[in-house]
N, CA, C and O of each residue as an XYZ file, in Angstrom:
616
protein
N     -30.700    -34.806    -21.057
C     -32.150    -34.495    -21.081
C     -32.724    -35.207    -22.292
O     -32.355    -34.917    -23.430
N     -33.634    -36.145    -22.037
C     -34.367    -36.813    -23.108
C     -35.631    -36.049    -23.435
O     -36.222    -35.438    -22.544
N     -36.056    -36.063    -24.656
C     -37.292    -35.446    -25.031
C     -38.082    -36.366    -25.945
O     -37.508    -37.143    -26.708
N     -39.405    -36.273    -25.863
C     -40.323    -37.075    -26.656
C     -41.478    -36.247    -27.105
O     -41.883    -35.304    -26.426
N     -42.024    -36.596    -28.268
C     -43.242    -35.899    -28.768
C     -44.461    -36.269    -27.922
O     -44.569    -37.390    -27.425
N     -45.352    -35.332    -27.770
C     -46.597    -35.549    -27.055
C     -47.581    -36.231    -27.996
O     -47.927    -35.680    -29.041
N     -48.033    -37.430    -27.629
C     -48.916    -38.193    -28.468
C     -50.226    -37.433    -28.730
O     -50.894    -36.977    -27.803
N     -50.575    -37.309    -30.032
C     -51.829    -36.661    -30.375
C     -51.779    -35.168    -30.475
O     -52.781    -34.540    -30.816
N     -50.602    -34.558    -30.176
C     -50.480    -33.073    -30.265
C     -49.177    -32.750    -30.996
O     -48.107    -32.666    -30.393
N     -49.299    -32.572    -32.305
C     -48.160    -32.326    -33.179
C     -47.460    -31.036    -32.816
O     -48.096    -30.005    -32.599
N     -46.152    -31.107    -32.753
C     -45.367    -29.915    -32.491
C     -45.040    -29.688    -31.027
O     -44.288    -28.772    -30.693
N     -45.616    -30.541    -30.120
C     -45.262    -30.387    -28.700
C     -44.395    -31.541    -28.297
O     -44.543    -32.659    -28.791
N     -43.486    -31.257    -27.392
C     -42.644    -32.340    -26.818
C     -42.376    -32.066    -25.336
O     -42.452    -30.925    -24.880
N     -42.060    -33.139    -24.591
C     -41.847    -33.112    -23.199
C     -40.430    -33.677    -22.896
O     -39.975    -34.612    -23.554
N     -39.763    -33.102    -21.910
C     -38.511    -33.616    -21.473
C     -38.671    -34.457    -20.217
O     -39.649    -34.312    -19.485
N     -37.701    -35.344    -19.968
C     -37.743    -36.125    -18.705
C     -37.415    -35.268    -17.470
O     -37.481    -35.744    -16.336
N     -37.067    -34.015    -17.709
C     -36.873    -33.042    -16.611
C     -38.141    -32.325    -16.253
O     -38.151    -31.521    -15.321
N     -39.213    -32.589    -16.965
C     -40.512    -32.000    -16.682
C     -40.817    -30.685    -17.390
O     -41.677    -29.920    -16.953
N     -40.118    -30.432    -18.470
C     -40.386    -29.232    -19.258
C     -41.226    -29.591    -20.499
O     -41.030    -30.643    -21.108
N     -42.159    -28.702    -20.860
C     -43.030    -28.883    -21.979
C     -42.729    -27.774    -23.013
O     -42.771    -26.586    -22.692
N     -42.435    -28.173    -24.211
C     -42.116    -27.218    -25.269
C     -43.244    -27.244    -26.315
O     -43.835    -28.285    -26.601
N     -43.513    -26.055    -26.870
C     -44.643    -25.906    -27.838
C     -44.184    -25.718    -29.228
O     -42.996    -25.811    -29.536
N     -45.144    -25.448    -30.080
C     -44.917    -25.359    -31.505
C     -43.998    -24.164    -31.775
O     -44.252    -23.039    -31.343
N     -42.912    -24.459    -32.512
C     -41.977    -23.484    -32.964
C     -41.374    -22.594    -31.893
O     -41.020    -21.450    -32.177
N     -41.250    -23.092    -30.667
C     -40.663    -22.331    -29.575
C     -39.431    -22.985    -29.062
O     -39.382    -24.208    -28.933
N     -38.411    -22.188    -28.758
C     -37.146    -22.698    -28.217
C     -37.164    -22.700    -26.698
O     -36.293    -23.297    -26.066
N     -38.146    -22.040    -26.114
C     -38.255    -21.958    -24.642
C     -39.434    -22.791    -24.191
O     -40.390    -22.962    -24.949
N     -39.392    -23.316    -22.968
C     -40.526    -24.122    -22.506
C     -41.772    -23.294    -22.299
O     -41.684    -22.084    -22.095
N     -42.941    -23.930    -22.349
C     -44.214    -23.307    -22.059
C     -44.182    -22.859    -20.570
O     -43.565    -23.499    -19.719
N     -44.852    -21.769    -20.313
C     -44.943    -21.272    -18.937
C     -46.135    -21.991    -18.254
O     -47.286    -21.749    -18.616
N     -45.866    -22.851    -17.295
C     -46.999    -23.539    -16.627
C     -47.744    -22.660    -15.661
O     -47.225    -21.661    -15.163
N     -48.967    -23.051    -15.409
C     -49.838    -22.366    -14.459
C     -49.816    -23.176    -13.164
O     -49.878    -24.405    -13.204
N     -49.729    -22.503    -12.025
C     -49.809    -23.193    -10.735
C     -51.245    -23.467    -10.365
O     -52.044    -22.544    -10.204
N     -51.569    -24.728    -10.230
C     -52.898    -25.125     -9.815
C     -52.825    -25.924     -8.511
O     -52.676    -27.146     -8.530
N     -52.933    -25.200     -7.350
C     -52.803    -25.787     -6.051
C     -51.503    -26.575     -5.852
O     -51.485    -27.649     -5.251
N     -50.426    -26.001     -6.378
C     -49.104    -26.614     -6.236
C     -48.677    -27.441     -7.387
O     -47.477    -27.594     -7.616
N     -49.635    -28.007     -8.158
C     -49.341    -28.780     -9.373
C     -49.214    -27.829    -10.492
O     -49.932    -26.831    -10.559
N     -48.287    -28.125    -11.405
C     -48.136    -27.241    -12.592
C     -48.902    -27.861    -13.754
O     -48.870    -29.070    -13.983
N     -49.618    -26.948    -14.505
C     -50.404    -27.375    -15.659
C     -50.040    -26.512    -16.853
O     -49.550    -25.391    -16.714
N     -50.292    -27.063    -18.022
C     -50.090    -26.333    -19.287
C     -51.260    -26.586    -20.212
O     -51.991    -27.564    -20.059
N     -51.427    -25.704    -21.162
C     -52.439    -25.907    -22.219
C     -51.736    -26.210    -23.502
O     -50.880    -25.443    -23.943
N     -52.084    -27.329    -24.119
C     -51.577    -27.679    -25.448
C     -52.788    -27.765    -26.387
O     -53.910    -28.034    -25.958
N     -52.535    -27.533    -27.655
C     -53.667    -27.530    -28.596
C     -53.275    -27.978    -29.992
O     -52.115    -27.830    -30.378
N     -54.231    -28.533    -30.774
C     -54.052    -28.875    -32.157
C     -54.638    -27.780    -33.011
O     -54.136    -27.508    -34.102
N     -55.677    -27.156    -32.541
C     -56.384    -26.079    -33.266
C     -57.023    -25.173    -32.243
O     -56.883    -25.374    -31.037
N     -57.723    -24.180    -32.733
C     -58.359    -23.247    -31.807
C     -59.420    -23.905    -30.947
O     -59.714    -23.437    -29.847
N     -59.995    -24.992    -31.447
C     -61.068    -25.664    -30.711
C     -60.611    -26.914    -29.958
O     -61.295    -27.367    -29.041
N     -59.467    -27.470    -30.337
C     -58.977    -28.724    -29.684
C     -57.843    -28.328    -28.709
O     -56.660    -28.392    -29.044
N     -58.248    -27.923    -27.509
C     -57.300    -27.530    -26.487
C     -57.372    -28.507    -25.284
O     -58.440    -29.014    -24.939
N     -56.241    -28.740    -24.685
C     -56.193    -29.650    -23.551
C     -55.369    -28.970    -22.426
O     -54.208    -28.614    -22.625
N     -55.989    -28.804    -21.261
C     -55.242    -28.352    -20.070
C     -54.906    -29.638    -19.298
O     -55.786    -30.419    -18.933
N     -53.642    -29.821    -19.072
C     -53.186    -31.034    -18.432
C     -52.089    -30.757    -17.416
O     -51.334    -29.797    -17.565
N     -51.993    -31.607    -16.363
C     -50.931    -31.470    -15.369
C     -49.622    -31.924    -16.002
O     -49.595    -32.919    -16.726
N     -48.557    -31.214    -15.738
C     -47.282    -31.555    -16.305
C     -46.810    -32.930    -15.849
O     -46.289    -33.691    -16.664
N     -46.973    -33.269    -14.581
C     -46.542    -34.582    -14.058
C     -47.229    -35.731    -14.810
O     -46.596    -36.740    -15.120
N     -48.516    -35.572    -15.097
C     -49.248    -36.594    -15.826
C     -48.763    -36.695    -17.274
O     -48.651    -37.789    -17.825
N     -48.475    -35.534    -17.883
C     -48.022    -35.508    -19.245
C     -46.630    -36.159    -19.376
O     -46.376    -36.911    -20.317
N     -45.742    -35.862    -18.426
C     -44.408    -36.493    -18.363
C     -44.588    -38.016    -18.276
O     -43.966    -38.757    -19.037
N     -45.422    -38.474    -17.364
C     -45.611    -39.939    -17.159
C     -46.143    -40.597    -18.394
O     -45.561    -41.574    -18.865
N     -47.235    -40.097    -18.942
C     -47.839    -40.750    -20.075
C     -46.950    -40.685    -21.323
O     -47.006    -41.579    -22.168
N     -46.146    -39.653    -21.441
C     -45.255    -39.555    -22.603
C     -44.083    -40.550    -22.489
O     -43.727    -41.170    -23.490
N     -43.480    -40.719    -21.316
C     -42.296    -41.537    -21.175
C     -42.614    -42.972    -20.752
O     -41.898    -43.893    -21.146
N     -43.679    -43.186    -19.953
C     -43.953    -44.509    -19.402
C     -45.135    -45.203    -20.116
O     -45.055    -46.372    -20.493
N     -46.246    -44.430    -20.287
C     -47.461    -44.964    -20.893
C     -48.677    -44.547    -20.110
O     -48.592    -43.711    -19.210
N     -49.799    -45.124    -20.448
C     -51.082    -44.757    -19.778
C     -51.038    -45.019    -18.326
O     -50.317    -45.896    -17.852
N     -51.806    -44.261    -17.618
C     -51.960    -44.389    -16.178
C     -53.152    -45.343    -15.943
O     -54.267    -45.031    -16.363
N     -52.940    -46.491    -15.286
C     -54.026    -47.431    -15.102
C     -55.174    -46.809    -14.282
O     -54.946    -45.927    -13.454
N     -56.378    -47.272    -14.518
C     -57.541    -46.784    -13.774
C     -57.347    -47.081    -12.310
O     -56.897    -48.164    -11.935
N     -57.690    -46.110    -11.485
C     -57.509    -46.234    -10.020
C     -56.135    -45.870     -9.496
O     -55.880    -45.974     -8.297
N     -55.234    -45.438    -10.396
C     -53.896    -45.037    -10.003
C     -53.708    -43.550    -10.253
O     -54.399    -42.944    -11.071
N     -52.749    -42.977     -9.523
C     -52.392    -41.574     -9.665
C     -50.867    -41.471     -9.818
O     -50.125    -42.421     -9.567
N     -50.452    -40.323    -10.224
C     -48.989    -40.080    -10.324
C     -48.574    -39.244     -9.137
O     -49.063    -38.136     -8.915
N     -47.647    -39.818     -8.377
C     -47.210    -39.210     -7.091
C     -45.824    -38.611     -7.254
O     -44.997    -39.141     -7.995
N     -45.574    -37.526     -6.577
C     -44.234    -36.912     -6.494
C     -43.525    -37.556     -5.346
O     -43.931    -37.354     -4.202
N     -42.500    -38.310     -5.578
C     -41.805    -39.102     -4.557
C     -41.270    -38.186     -3.435
O     -41.383    -38.527     -2.258
N     -40.697    -37.044     -3.791
C     -40.147    -36.178     -2.757
C     -41.171    -35.218     -2.149
O     -40.834    -34.404     -1.290
N     -42.444    -35.322     -2.608
C     -43.519    -34.508     -2.036
C     -43.603    -33.066     -2.604
O     -44.498    -32.307     -2.231
N     -42.678    -32.702     -3.498
C     -42.694    -31.388     -4.105
C     -43.478    -31.421     -5.410
O     -43.002    -31.958     -6.410
N     -44.659    -30.856     -5.402
C     -45.570    -30.934     -6.562
C     -45.029    -30.250     -7.804
O     -45.450    -30.586     -8.911
N     -44.162    -29.353     -7.670
C     -43.579    -28.676     -8.850
C     -42.383    -29.388     -9.446
O     -41.891    -28.983    -10.500
N     -41.897    -30.453     -8.791
C     -40.754    -31.218     -9.284
C     -41.238    -32.335    -10.152
O     -41.575    -33.413     -9.663
N     -41.275    -32.082    -11.479
C     -41.894    -33.013    -12.412
C     -40.904    -33.847    -13.175
O     -41.216    -34.334    -14.262
N     -39.696    -34.030    -12.625
C     -38.713    -34.898    -13.280
C     -39.251    -36.324    -13.243
O     -39.860    -36.730    -12.254
N     -39.028    -37.102    -14.337
C     -39.504    -38.435    -14.452
C     -38.992    -39.286    -13.290
O     -39.713    -40.143    -12.779
N     -37.740    -39.046    -12.872
C     -37.158    -39.830    -11.775
C     -37.820    -39.553    -10.440
O     -37.621    -40.300     -9.483
N     -38.612    -38.479    -10.362
C     -39.310    -38.118     -9.073
C     -40.781    -38.571     -9.094
O     -41.514    -38.301     -8.142
N     -41.221    -39.248    -10.152
C     -42.608    -39.612    -10.256
C     -42.775    -41.122    -10.104
O     -41.924    -41.908    -10.520
N     -43.907    -41.504     -9.492
C     -44.281    -42.925     -9.397
C     -45.770    -43.068     -9.517
O     -46.534    -42.167     -9.174
N     -46.172    -44.222    -10.014
C     -47.591    -44.539    -10.220
C     -48.042    -45.361     -9.055
O     -47.567    -46.482     -8.879
N     -48.964    -44.838     -8.230
C     -49.448    -45.547     -7.050
C     -50.988    -45.387     -6.977
O     -51.577    -44.587     -7.703
N     -51.612    -46.168     -6.084
C     -53.026    -46.042     -5.865
C     -53.300    -44.856     -4.966
O     -52.401    -44.362     -4.286
N     -54.562    -44.393     -4.963
C     -54.975    -43.318     -4.101
C     -54.787    -43.657     -2.673
O     -54.349    -42.814     -1.891
N     -55.109    -44.895     -2.288
C     -54.975    -45.288     -0.919
C     -53.489    -45.353     -0.479
O     -53.178    -45.038      0.670
N     -52.595    -45.751     -1.366
C     -51.177    -45.692     -1.042
C     -50.725    -44.251     -0.856
O     -49.898    -43.960      0.008
N     -51.260    -43.366     -1.653
C     -50.899    -41.936     -1.552
C     -51.398    -41.398     -0.205
O     -50.666    -40.655      0.449
N     -52.617    -41.743      0.235
C     -53.129    -41.310      1.501
C     -52.310    -41.886      2.642
O     -52.002    -41.172      3.597
N     -51.952    -43.150      2.567
C     -51.102    -43.778      3.570
C     -49.760    -43.086      3.684
O     -49.246    -42.863      4.780
N     -49.209    -42.755      2.545
C     -47.920    -42.039      2.507
C     -48.053    -40.692      3.207
O     -47.157    -40.297      3.952
N     -49.170    -39.973      2.977
C     -49.367    -38.713      3.676
C     -49.587    -38.886      5.147
O     -49.100    -38.098      5.957
N     -50.354    -39.965      5.513
C     -50.606    -40.182      6.952
C     -49.309    -40.514      7.695
O     -49.103    -40.060      8.820
N     -48.437    -41.305      7.063
C     -47.146    -41.639      7.718
C     -46.289    -40.396      7.940
O     -45.678    -40.226      8.994
N     -46.258    -39.546      6.941
C     -45.423    -38.328      7.087
C     -45.957    -37.345      8.115
O     -45.192    -36.686      8.818
N     -47.271    -37.255      8.194
C     -47.873    -36.323      9.108
C     -47.951    -36.876     10.534
O     -47.611    -36.180     11.491
N     -48.397    -38.124     10.672
C     -48.677    -38.668     11.979
C     -47.666    -39.738     12.420
O     -47.763    -40.253     13.533
N     -46.696    -40.075     11.554
C     -45.680    -41.110     11.832
C     -46.345    -42.380     12.337
O     -45.988    -42.900     13.394
N     -47.326    -42.882     11.566
C     -48.040    -44.099     11.916
C     -47.469    -45.259     11.084
O     -46.864    -45.023     10.038
N     -47.656    -46.514     11.539
C     -47.243    -47.663     10.804
C     -47.911    -47.687      9.427
O     -48.960    -47.072      9.235
N     -47.310    -48.392      8.477
C     -47.781    -48.423      7.127
C     -49.194    -48.927      6.973
O     -49.918    -48.456      6.096
N     -49.615    -49.878      7.805
C     -50.971    -50.468      7.687
C     -52.060    -49.610      8.249
O     -53.228    -49.986      8.145
N     -51.752    -48.464      8.847
C     -52.776    -47.624      9.463
C     -53.387    -46.699      8.395
O     -52.678    -46.095      7.591
N     -54.694    -46.614      8.417
C     -55.392    -45.742      7.523
C     -56.325    -44.848      8.345
O     -57.211    -45.376      9.015
N     -56.174    -43.563      8.326
C     -57.077    -42.684      9.010
C     -57.799    -41.856      7.979
O     -57.182    -41.161      7.172
N     -59.119    -41.937      8.015
C     -59.940    -41.233      7.025
C     -60.803    -40.215      7.713
O     -61.493    -40.539      8.679
N     -60.782    -39.000      7.241
C     -61.606    -37.973      7.794
C     -62.866    -37.924      6.979
O     -62.819    -37.672      5.775
N     -64.017    -38.165      7.623
C     -65.286    -38.168      6.908
C     -66.200    -37.089      7.466
O     -66.177    -36.769      8.654
N     -67.005    -36.542      6.563
C     -68.009    -35.551      7.007
C     -69.235    -36.270      7.500
O     -69.890    -36.989      6.745
N     -69.552    -36.081      8.768
C     -70.709    -36.682      9.351
C     -71.895    -35.722      9.391
O     -71.950    -34.753      8.635
N     -72.813    -35.997     10.258
C     -73.990    -35.112     10.389
C     -73.571    -33.719     10.863
O     -73.887    -32.718     10.220
N     -72.842    -33.661     12.017
C     -72.447    -32.329     12.513
C     -70.956    -32.247     12.660
O     -70.384    -31.186     12.412
N     -70.284    -33.334     13.059
C     -68.882    -33.293     13.316
C     -68.158    -34.210     12.345
O     -68.752    -35.122     11.769
N     -66.855    -33.954     12.169
C     -66.087    -34.876     11.375
C     -65.780    -36.146     12.198
O     -65.527    -36.065     13.401
N     -65.804    -37.263     11.564
C     -65.540    -38.540     12.187
C     -64.249    -39.120     11.632
O     -64.011    -39.060     10.426
N     -63.416    -39.679     12.494
C     -62.138    -40.324     12.109
C     -62.251    -41.792     12.384
O     -62.812    -42.209     13.398
N     -61.706    -42.593     11.461
C     -61.740    -44.050     11.656
C     -60.361    -44.614     11.537
O     -59.525    -44.099     10.794
N     -60.117    -45.691     12.281
C     -58.886    -46.475     12.217
C     -59.251    -47.811     11.668
O     -60.091    -48.518     12.225
N     -58.614    -48.171     10.556
C     -58.891    -49.413      9.887
C     -57.640    -50.235      9.703
O     -56.535    -49.702      9.602
N     -57.829    -51.565      9.661
C     -56.722    -52.500      9.384
C     -57.226    -53.663      8.619
O     -58.424    -53.949      8.646
N     -56.340    -54.365      7.918
C     -56.744    -55.591      7.269
C     -56.653    -56.721      8.287
O     -55.607    -56.938      8.899
N     -57.740    -57.423      8.458
C     -57.817    -58.613      9.315
C     -58.393    -59.739      8.477
O     -59.514    -59.639      7.977
N     -57.619    -60.820      8.323
C     -58.012    -61.965      7.493
C     -58.378    -61.521      6.072
O     -59.377    -61.949      5.493
N     -57.520    -60.643      5.541
C     -57.710    -60.132      4.156
C     -58.921    -59.313      3.988
O     -59.325    -59.129      2.840
N     -59.580    -58.775      5.027
C     -60.705    -57.890      4.941
C     -60.376    -56.621      5.674
O     -59.710    -56.637      6.709
N     -60.847    -55.520      5.132
C     -60.620    -54.233      5.786
C     -61.662    -54.073      6.876
O     -62.863    -54.096      6.610
N     -61.192    -53.909      8.109
C     -62.090    -53.819      9.277
C     -61.884    -52.487      9.998
O     -60.750    -52.052     10.194
N     -62.969    -51.852     10.385
C     -62.917    -50.632     11.190
C     -62.808    -51.064     12.631
O     -63.659    -51.793     13.140
N     -61.745    -50.607     13.292
C     -61.498    -50.975     14.665
C     -61.881    -49.888     15.663
O     -62.132    -50.172     16.834
N     -61.924    -48.660     15.203
C     -62.216    -47.545     16.131
C     -62.721    -46.367     15.304
O     -62.205    -46.084     14.222
N     -63.726    -45.693     15.824
C     -64.249    -44.475     15.230
C     -64.437    -43.439     16.353
O     -64.885    -43.761     17.454
N     -64.081    -42.195     16.036
C     -64.225    -41.116     17.022
C     -64.246    -39.777     16.304
O     -63.718    -39.632     15.202
N     -64.868    -38.806     16.955
C     -64.872    -37.434     16.446
C     -63.595    -36.723     16.858
O     -63.356    -35.601     16.413
N     -62.773    -37.337     17.688
C     -61.521    -36.764     18.186
C     -60.327    -37.489     17.538
O     -60.112    -38.671     17.804
N     -59.578    -36.818     16.721
C     -58.420    -37.433     16.025
C     -57.374    -37.900     17.017
O     -56.730    -38.917     16.759
N     -57.166    -37.231     18.121
C     -56.202    -37.671     19.145
C     -56.575    -39.026     19.716
O     -55.680    -39.819     20.006
N     -57.833    -39.324     19.887
C     -58.286    -40.630     20.380
C     -57.897    -41.707     19.384
O     -57.405    -42.762     19.784
N     -58.106    -41.467     18.089
C     -57.755    -42.428     17.080
C     -56.252    -42.661     17.011
O     -55.805    -43.800     16.870
N     -55.475    -41.595     17.110
C     -54.033    -41.692     17.041
C     -53.506    -42.483     18.231
O     -52.596    -43.294     18.061
N     -54.034    -42.278     19.402
C     -53.623    -42.973     20.617
C     -53.957    -44.463     20.447
O     -53.136    -45.330     20.745
N     -55.180    -44.747     19.961
C     -55.648    -46.123     19.779
C     -54.700    -46.826     18.789
O     -54.284    -47.955     19.049
N     -54.355    -46.189     17.671
C     -53.496    -46.766     16.645
C     -52.134    -47.077     17.214
O     -51.574    -48.133     16.917
N     -51.598    -46.213     18.002
C     -50.238    -46.457     18.553
C     -50.232    -47.563     19.601
O     -49.225    -48.252     19.763
N     -51.343    -47.742     20.315
C     -51.393    -48.778     21.335
C     -51.990    -50.076     20.884
O     -52.067    -51.020     21.669
N     -52.412    -50.158     19.654
C     -53.071    -51.363     19.111
C     -52.039    -52.485     19.000
O     -50.954    -52.274     18.459
N     -52.365    -53.654     19.498
C     -51.507    -54.841     19.358
C     -52.342    -55.967     18.778
O     -53.538    -56.080     19.047
N     -51.686    -56.805     17.970
C     -52.390    -57.944     17.380
C     -52.886    -58.909     18.469
O     -53.502    -59.928     18.157
């Protein structure tokens, strides 16, 4: 188990297993569950407090800054598994595609987006055509979009 100091917060350190230790404590901080993601509060003083997700803290401590437009994804899909070996830096669209494939078993290039319309939700099927993202089908019925995506041929 490797451990490193948390940049900017003296006395705190993080392990590559996803544990956060605080000032003068031999036991890890108790994280709070925030919609499946674990978060902790670290502080330098009574007024300088930071609530942060453990997976983001592990990544920034061991790998470095998270580029703009990227997120930290749990490879195995378990949000509480914050081991460094289970984390990857991907774009939001890659993360959505990853979710779509696991839920709908669609090809990698398929993107289904649920949008709030005037009265009903609208679903769209998009693909890259000549390096441009093109909407090929829109419907208020998700089953119609899924059927279209499965039957679509170049």
